[in-house]
Short mmCIF file of C-alpha atoms and ligand atoms in Angstrom, two decimals:
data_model
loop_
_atom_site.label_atom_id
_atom_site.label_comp_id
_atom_site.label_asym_id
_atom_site.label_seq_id
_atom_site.Cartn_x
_atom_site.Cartn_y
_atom_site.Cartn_z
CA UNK A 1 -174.48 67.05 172.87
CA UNK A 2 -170.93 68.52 172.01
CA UNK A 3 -170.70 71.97 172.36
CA UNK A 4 -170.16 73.72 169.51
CA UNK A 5 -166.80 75.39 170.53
CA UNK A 6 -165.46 71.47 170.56
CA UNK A 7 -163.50 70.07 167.93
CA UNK A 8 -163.30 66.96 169.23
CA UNK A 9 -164.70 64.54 172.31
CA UNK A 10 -164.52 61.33 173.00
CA UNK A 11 -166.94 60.10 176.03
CA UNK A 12 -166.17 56.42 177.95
CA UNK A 13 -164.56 54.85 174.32
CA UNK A 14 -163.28 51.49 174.96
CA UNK A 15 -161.60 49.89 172.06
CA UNK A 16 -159.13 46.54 171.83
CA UNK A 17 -157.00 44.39 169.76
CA UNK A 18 -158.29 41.01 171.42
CA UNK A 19 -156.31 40.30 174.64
CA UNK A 20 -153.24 42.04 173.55
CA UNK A 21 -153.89 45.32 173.86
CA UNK A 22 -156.85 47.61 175.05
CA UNK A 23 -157.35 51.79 175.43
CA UNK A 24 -160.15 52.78 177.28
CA UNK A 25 -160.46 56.83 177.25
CA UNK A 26 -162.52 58.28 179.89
CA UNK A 27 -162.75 61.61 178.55
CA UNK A 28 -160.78 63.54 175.96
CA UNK A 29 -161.72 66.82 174.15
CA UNK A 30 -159.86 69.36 171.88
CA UNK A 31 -161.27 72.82 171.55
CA UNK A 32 -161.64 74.78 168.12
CA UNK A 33 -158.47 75.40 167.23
CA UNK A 34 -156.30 73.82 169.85
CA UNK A 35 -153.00 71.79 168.94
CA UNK A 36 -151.98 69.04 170.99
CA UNK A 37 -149.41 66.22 170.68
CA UNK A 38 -150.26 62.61 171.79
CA UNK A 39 -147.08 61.43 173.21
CA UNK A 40 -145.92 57.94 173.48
CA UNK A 41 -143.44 55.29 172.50
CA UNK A 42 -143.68 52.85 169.92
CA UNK A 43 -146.45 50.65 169.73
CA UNK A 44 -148.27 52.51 172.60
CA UNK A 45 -151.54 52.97 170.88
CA UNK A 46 -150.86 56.72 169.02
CA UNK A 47 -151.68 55.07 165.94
CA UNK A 48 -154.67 53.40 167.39
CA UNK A 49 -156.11 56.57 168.73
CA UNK A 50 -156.46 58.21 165.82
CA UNK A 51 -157.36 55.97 163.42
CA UNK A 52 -160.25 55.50 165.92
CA UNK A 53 -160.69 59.27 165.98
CA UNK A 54 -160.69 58.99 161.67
CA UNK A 55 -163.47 56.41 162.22
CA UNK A 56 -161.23 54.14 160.17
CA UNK A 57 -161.29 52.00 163.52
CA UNK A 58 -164.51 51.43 165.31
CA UNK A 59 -164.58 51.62 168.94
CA UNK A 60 -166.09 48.64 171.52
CA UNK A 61 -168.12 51.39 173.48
CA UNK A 62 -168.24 55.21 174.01
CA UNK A 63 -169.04 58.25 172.11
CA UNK A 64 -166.75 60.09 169.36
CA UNK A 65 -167.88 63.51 168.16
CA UNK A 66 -165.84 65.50 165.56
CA UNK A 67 -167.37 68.95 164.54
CA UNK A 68 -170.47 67.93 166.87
CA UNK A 69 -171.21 65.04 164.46
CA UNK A 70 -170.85 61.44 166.22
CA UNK A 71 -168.73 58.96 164.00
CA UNK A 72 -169.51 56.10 166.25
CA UNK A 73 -172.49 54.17 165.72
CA UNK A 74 -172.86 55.82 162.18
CA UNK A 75 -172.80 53.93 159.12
CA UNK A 76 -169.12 53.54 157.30
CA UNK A 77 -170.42 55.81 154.34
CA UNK A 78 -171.70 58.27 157.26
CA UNK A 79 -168.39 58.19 158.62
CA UNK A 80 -166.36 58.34 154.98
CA UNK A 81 -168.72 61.44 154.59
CA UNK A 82 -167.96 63.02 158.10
CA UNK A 83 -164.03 62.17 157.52
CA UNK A 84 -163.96 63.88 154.11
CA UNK A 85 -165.59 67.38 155.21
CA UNK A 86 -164.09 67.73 158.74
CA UNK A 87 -160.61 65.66 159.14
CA UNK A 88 -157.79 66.03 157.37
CA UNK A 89 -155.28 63.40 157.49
CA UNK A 90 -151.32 63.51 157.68
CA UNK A 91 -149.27 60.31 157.70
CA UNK A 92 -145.41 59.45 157.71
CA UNK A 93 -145.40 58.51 154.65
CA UNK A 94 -147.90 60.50 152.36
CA UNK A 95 -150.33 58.21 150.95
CA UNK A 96 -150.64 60.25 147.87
CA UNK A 97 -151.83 58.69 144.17
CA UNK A 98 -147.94 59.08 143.17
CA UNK A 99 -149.27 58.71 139.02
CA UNK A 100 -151.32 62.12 139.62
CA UNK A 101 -150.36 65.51 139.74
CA UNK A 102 -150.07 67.41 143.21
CA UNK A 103 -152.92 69.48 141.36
CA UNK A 104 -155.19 66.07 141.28
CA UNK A 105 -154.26 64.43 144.56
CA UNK A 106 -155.46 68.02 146.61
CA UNK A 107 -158.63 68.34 143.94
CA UNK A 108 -159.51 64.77 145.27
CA UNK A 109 -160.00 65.96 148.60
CA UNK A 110 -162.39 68.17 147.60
CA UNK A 111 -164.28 65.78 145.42
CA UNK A 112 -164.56 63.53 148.66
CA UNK A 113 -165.94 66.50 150.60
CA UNK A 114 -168.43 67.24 148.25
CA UNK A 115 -167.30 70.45 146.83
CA UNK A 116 -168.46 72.02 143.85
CA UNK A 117 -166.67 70.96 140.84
CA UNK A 118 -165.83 74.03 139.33
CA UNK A 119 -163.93 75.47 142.03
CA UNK A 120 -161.28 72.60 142.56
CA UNK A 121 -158.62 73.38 140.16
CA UNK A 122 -158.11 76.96 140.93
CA UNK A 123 -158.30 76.05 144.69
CA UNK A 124 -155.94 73.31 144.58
CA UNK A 125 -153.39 75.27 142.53
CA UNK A 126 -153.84 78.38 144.55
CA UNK A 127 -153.17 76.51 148.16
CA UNK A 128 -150.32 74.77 146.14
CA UNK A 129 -148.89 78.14 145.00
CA UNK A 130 -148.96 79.26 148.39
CA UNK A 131 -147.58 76.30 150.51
CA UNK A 132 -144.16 76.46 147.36
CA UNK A 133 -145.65 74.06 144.82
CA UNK A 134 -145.10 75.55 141.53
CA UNK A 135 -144.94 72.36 139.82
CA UNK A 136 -148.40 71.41 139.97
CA UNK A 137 -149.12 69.62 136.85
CA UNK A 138 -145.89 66.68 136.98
CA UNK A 139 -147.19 63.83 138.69
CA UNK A 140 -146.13 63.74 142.53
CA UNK A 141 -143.66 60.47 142.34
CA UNK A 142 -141.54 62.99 140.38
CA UNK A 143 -140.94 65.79 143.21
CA UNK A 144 -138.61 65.38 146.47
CA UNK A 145 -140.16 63.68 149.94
CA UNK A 146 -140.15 67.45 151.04
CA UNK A 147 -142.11 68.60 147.94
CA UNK A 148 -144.21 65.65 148.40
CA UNK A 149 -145.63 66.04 152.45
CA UNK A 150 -146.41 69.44 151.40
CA UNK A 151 -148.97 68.35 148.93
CA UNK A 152 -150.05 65.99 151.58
CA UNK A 153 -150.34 69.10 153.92
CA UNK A 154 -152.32 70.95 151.29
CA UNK A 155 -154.25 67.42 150.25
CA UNK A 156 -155.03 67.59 154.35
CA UNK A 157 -156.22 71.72 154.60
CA UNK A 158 -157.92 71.93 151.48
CA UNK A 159 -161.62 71.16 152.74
CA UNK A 160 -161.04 73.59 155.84
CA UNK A 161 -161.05 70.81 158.16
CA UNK A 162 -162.77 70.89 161.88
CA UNK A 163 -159.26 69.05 162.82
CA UNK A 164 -156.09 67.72 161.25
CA UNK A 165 -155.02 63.97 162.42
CA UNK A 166 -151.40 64.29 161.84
CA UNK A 167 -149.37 60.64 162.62
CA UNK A 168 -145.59 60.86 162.99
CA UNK A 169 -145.75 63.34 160.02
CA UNK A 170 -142.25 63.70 160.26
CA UNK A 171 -140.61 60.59 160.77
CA UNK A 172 -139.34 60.03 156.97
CA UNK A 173 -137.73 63.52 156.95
CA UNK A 174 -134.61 64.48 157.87
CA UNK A 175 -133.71 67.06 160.99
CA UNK A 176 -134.54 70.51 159.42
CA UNK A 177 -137.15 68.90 156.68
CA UNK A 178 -139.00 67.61 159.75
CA UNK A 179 -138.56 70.94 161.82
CA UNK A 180 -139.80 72.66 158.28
CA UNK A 181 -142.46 70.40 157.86
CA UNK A 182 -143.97 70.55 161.42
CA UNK A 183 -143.71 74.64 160.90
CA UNK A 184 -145.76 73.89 157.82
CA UNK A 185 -148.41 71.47 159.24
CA UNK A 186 -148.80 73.78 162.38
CA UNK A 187 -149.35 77.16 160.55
CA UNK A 188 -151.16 76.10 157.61
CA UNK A 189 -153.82 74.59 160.58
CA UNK A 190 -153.63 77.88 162.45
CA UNK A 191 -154.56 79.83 158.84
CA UNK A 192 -157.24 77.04 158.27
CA UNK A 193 -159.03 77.30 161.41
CA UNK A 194 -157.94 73.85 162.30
CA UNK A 195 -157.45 71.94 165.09
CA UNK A 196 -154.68 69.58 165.05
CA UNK A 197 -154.08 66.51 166.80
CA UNK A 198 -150.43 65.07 166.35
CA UNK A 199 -148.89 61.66 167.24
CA UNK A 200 -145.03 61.63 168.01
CA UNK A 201 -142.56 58.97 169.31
CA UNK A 202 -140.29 62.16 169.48
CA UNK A 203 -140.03 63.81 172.76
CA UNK A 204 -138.50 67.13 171.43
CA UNK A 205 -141.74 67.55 169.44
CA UNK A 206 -143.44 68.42 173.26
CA UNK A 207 -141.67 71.88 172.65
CA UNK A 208 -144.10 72.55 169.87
CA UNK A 209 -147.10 72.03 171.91
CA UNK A 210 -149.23 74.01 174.24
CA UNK A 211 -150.98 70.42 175.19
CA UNK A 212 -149.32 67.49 175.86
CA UNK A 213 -151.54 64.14 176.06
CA UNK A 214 -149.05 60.85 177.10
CA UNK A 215 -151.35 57.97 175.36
CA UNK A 216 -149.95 55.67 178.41
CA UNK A 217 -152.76 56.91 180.47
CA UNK A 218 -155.47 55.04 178.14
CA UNK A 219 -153.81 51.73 177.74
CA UNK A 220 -155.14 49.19 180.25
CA UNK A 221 -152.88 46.61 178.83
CA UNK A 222 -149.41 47.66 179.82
CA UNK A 223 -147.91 44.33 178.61
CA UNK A 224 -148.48 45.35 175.40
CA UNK A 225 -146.86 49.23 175.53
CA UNK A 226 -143.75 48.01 174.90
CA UNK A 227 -143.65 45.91 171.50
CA UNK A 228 -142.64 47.94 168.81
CA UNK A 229 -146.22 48.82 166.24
CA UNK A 230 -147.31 47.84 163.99
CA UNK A 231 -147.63 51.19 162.43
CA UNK A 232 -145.04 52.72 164.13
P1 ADP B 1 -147.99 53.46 168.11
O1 ADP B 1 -148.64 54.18 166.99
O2 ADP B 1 -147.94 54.24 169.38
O3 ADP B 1 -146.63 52.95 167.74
P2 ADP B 1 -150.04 51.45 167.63
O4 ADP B 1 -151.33 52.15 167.87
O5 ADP B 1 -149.64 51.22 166.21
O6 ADP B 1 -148.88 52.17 168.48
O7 ADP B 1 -150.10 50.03 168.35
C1 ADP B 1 -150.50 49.87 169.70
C2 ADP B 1 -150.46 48.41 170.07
O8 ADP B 1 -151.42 47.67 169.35
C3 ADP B 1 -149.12 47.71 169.77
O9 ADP B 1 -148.86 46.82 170.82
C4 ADP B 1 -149.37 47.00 168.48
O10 ADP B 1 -148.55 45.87 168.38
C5 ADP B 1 -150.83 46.63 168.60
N1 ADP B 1 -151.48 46.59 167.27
C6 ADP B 1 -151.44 47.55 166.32
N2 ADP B 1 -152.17 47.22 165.25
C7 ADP B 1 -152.69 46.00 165.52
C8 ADP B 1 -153.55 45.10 164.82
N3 ADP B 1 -154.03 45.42 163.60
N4 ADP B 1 -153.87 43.93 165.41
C9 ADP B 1 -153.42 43.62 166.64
N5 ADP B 1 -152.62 44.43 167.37
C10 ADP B 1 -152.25 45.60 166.82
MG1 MG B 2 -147.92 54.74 165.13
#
């Protein structure tokens, strides 16, 4: 059983890219709330973790809870359903429909989380509103990177996530955009509720953290740690 003040624990997970390269986490938990930075060079398994932790990886062994729900062992429609209502997901680069309106893209969210219908638009806007979007209506390929990773932030916080899965979220922005984005990601997840759970390559992001995790201390295959990733 997790306990309930957990947002997230993994138990014994073992996962591997055949021989190459191999994590094996003996225990790692996050309570309600917390914010911690996985640390770690390129191609030293950030990535990996979390996309295990997302459930859009599936682990050899061990347990994965988010919210108290397990995502391992559960079906992939089970674990598309968990994903939608408790994780919200950050990337470099934004992964947002770039034909649809910022409006659209965060009303999406909701629609994958179940929400009722009638309620997206005005929540979408009003998030929007408040994290500077004004422009909600132009499709998102026509506003600035900046503009852009904050719909992805509000696309992310929507749903009131359990815990935000934020990887390298600032890598494509310049010094201040990143420092502005990261003061962004970090207090719209403190307003949410949410944990967060952020991978960096960039040491000066440790300031930023109460909890510092180095991901060298799951990888069993240190021949690998030091090829660049693959998504890097
Ligand atoms: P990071 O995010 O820290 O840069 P990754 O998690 O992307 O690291 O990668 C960790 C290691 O796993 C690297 O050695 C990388 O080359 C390897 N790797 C990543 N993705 C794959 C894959 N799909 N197949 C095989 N090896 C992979
Ligand atoms: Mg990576």
């Amino acid at each position: 059983m997790t306990p309930m003040s957990h947002a997230l624990q993994l138990a014994n997970v073992t996962f591997d890219y055949g021989e190459d390269f191999s994590l094996t986490i003996a225990e790692l938990s996050l309570n309600k709330g917390e914010m911690a930075l996985i640390s770690g060079g390129s191609g030293s398994g950030k990535s990996t973790l979390l996309w295990l932790i997302a459930g859009l990886l599936r682990a050899t062994s061990g347990s994965i809870s988010v919210a108290g729900e397990r995502m391992d062992g559960v079906s992939e429609s089970a674990a598309d359903r968990i994903r939608a209502r408790h994780i919200g997901l950050v990337f470099q680069t934004h992964h947002l429909l770039p034909e649809f309106s910022a409006q659209d893209n965060v009303s999406l969210a909701l629609m994958a989380a179940g929400e009722p219908e009638k309620t997206h638009a005005a929540r979408a806007r009003e998030l929007l509103n408040k994290l500077g979007i004004e422009r909600v209506h132009v499709p998102v390929a026509n506003l600035s990177v900046g503009q852009q990773q904050r719909v992805a932030v509000a696309r992310a916080i929507v749903c009131k996530p359990t815990i935000v899965l934020a990887d390298e979220p600032t890598a494509s922005l310049d010094e201040m955009n990143a420092s502005q984005a990261m003061d962004l990601i970090q207090q719209a997840c403190r307003e949410a509720g949410a944990a967060l759970l952020c991978a960096s390559h960039d040491r000066a992001m440790q300031s930023r953290f109460e909890r510092v995790i180095q991901v060298d201390s799951f990888v069993s295959t240190k021949r690998a740690s030091t090829k660049s990733g693959a998504r890097a």
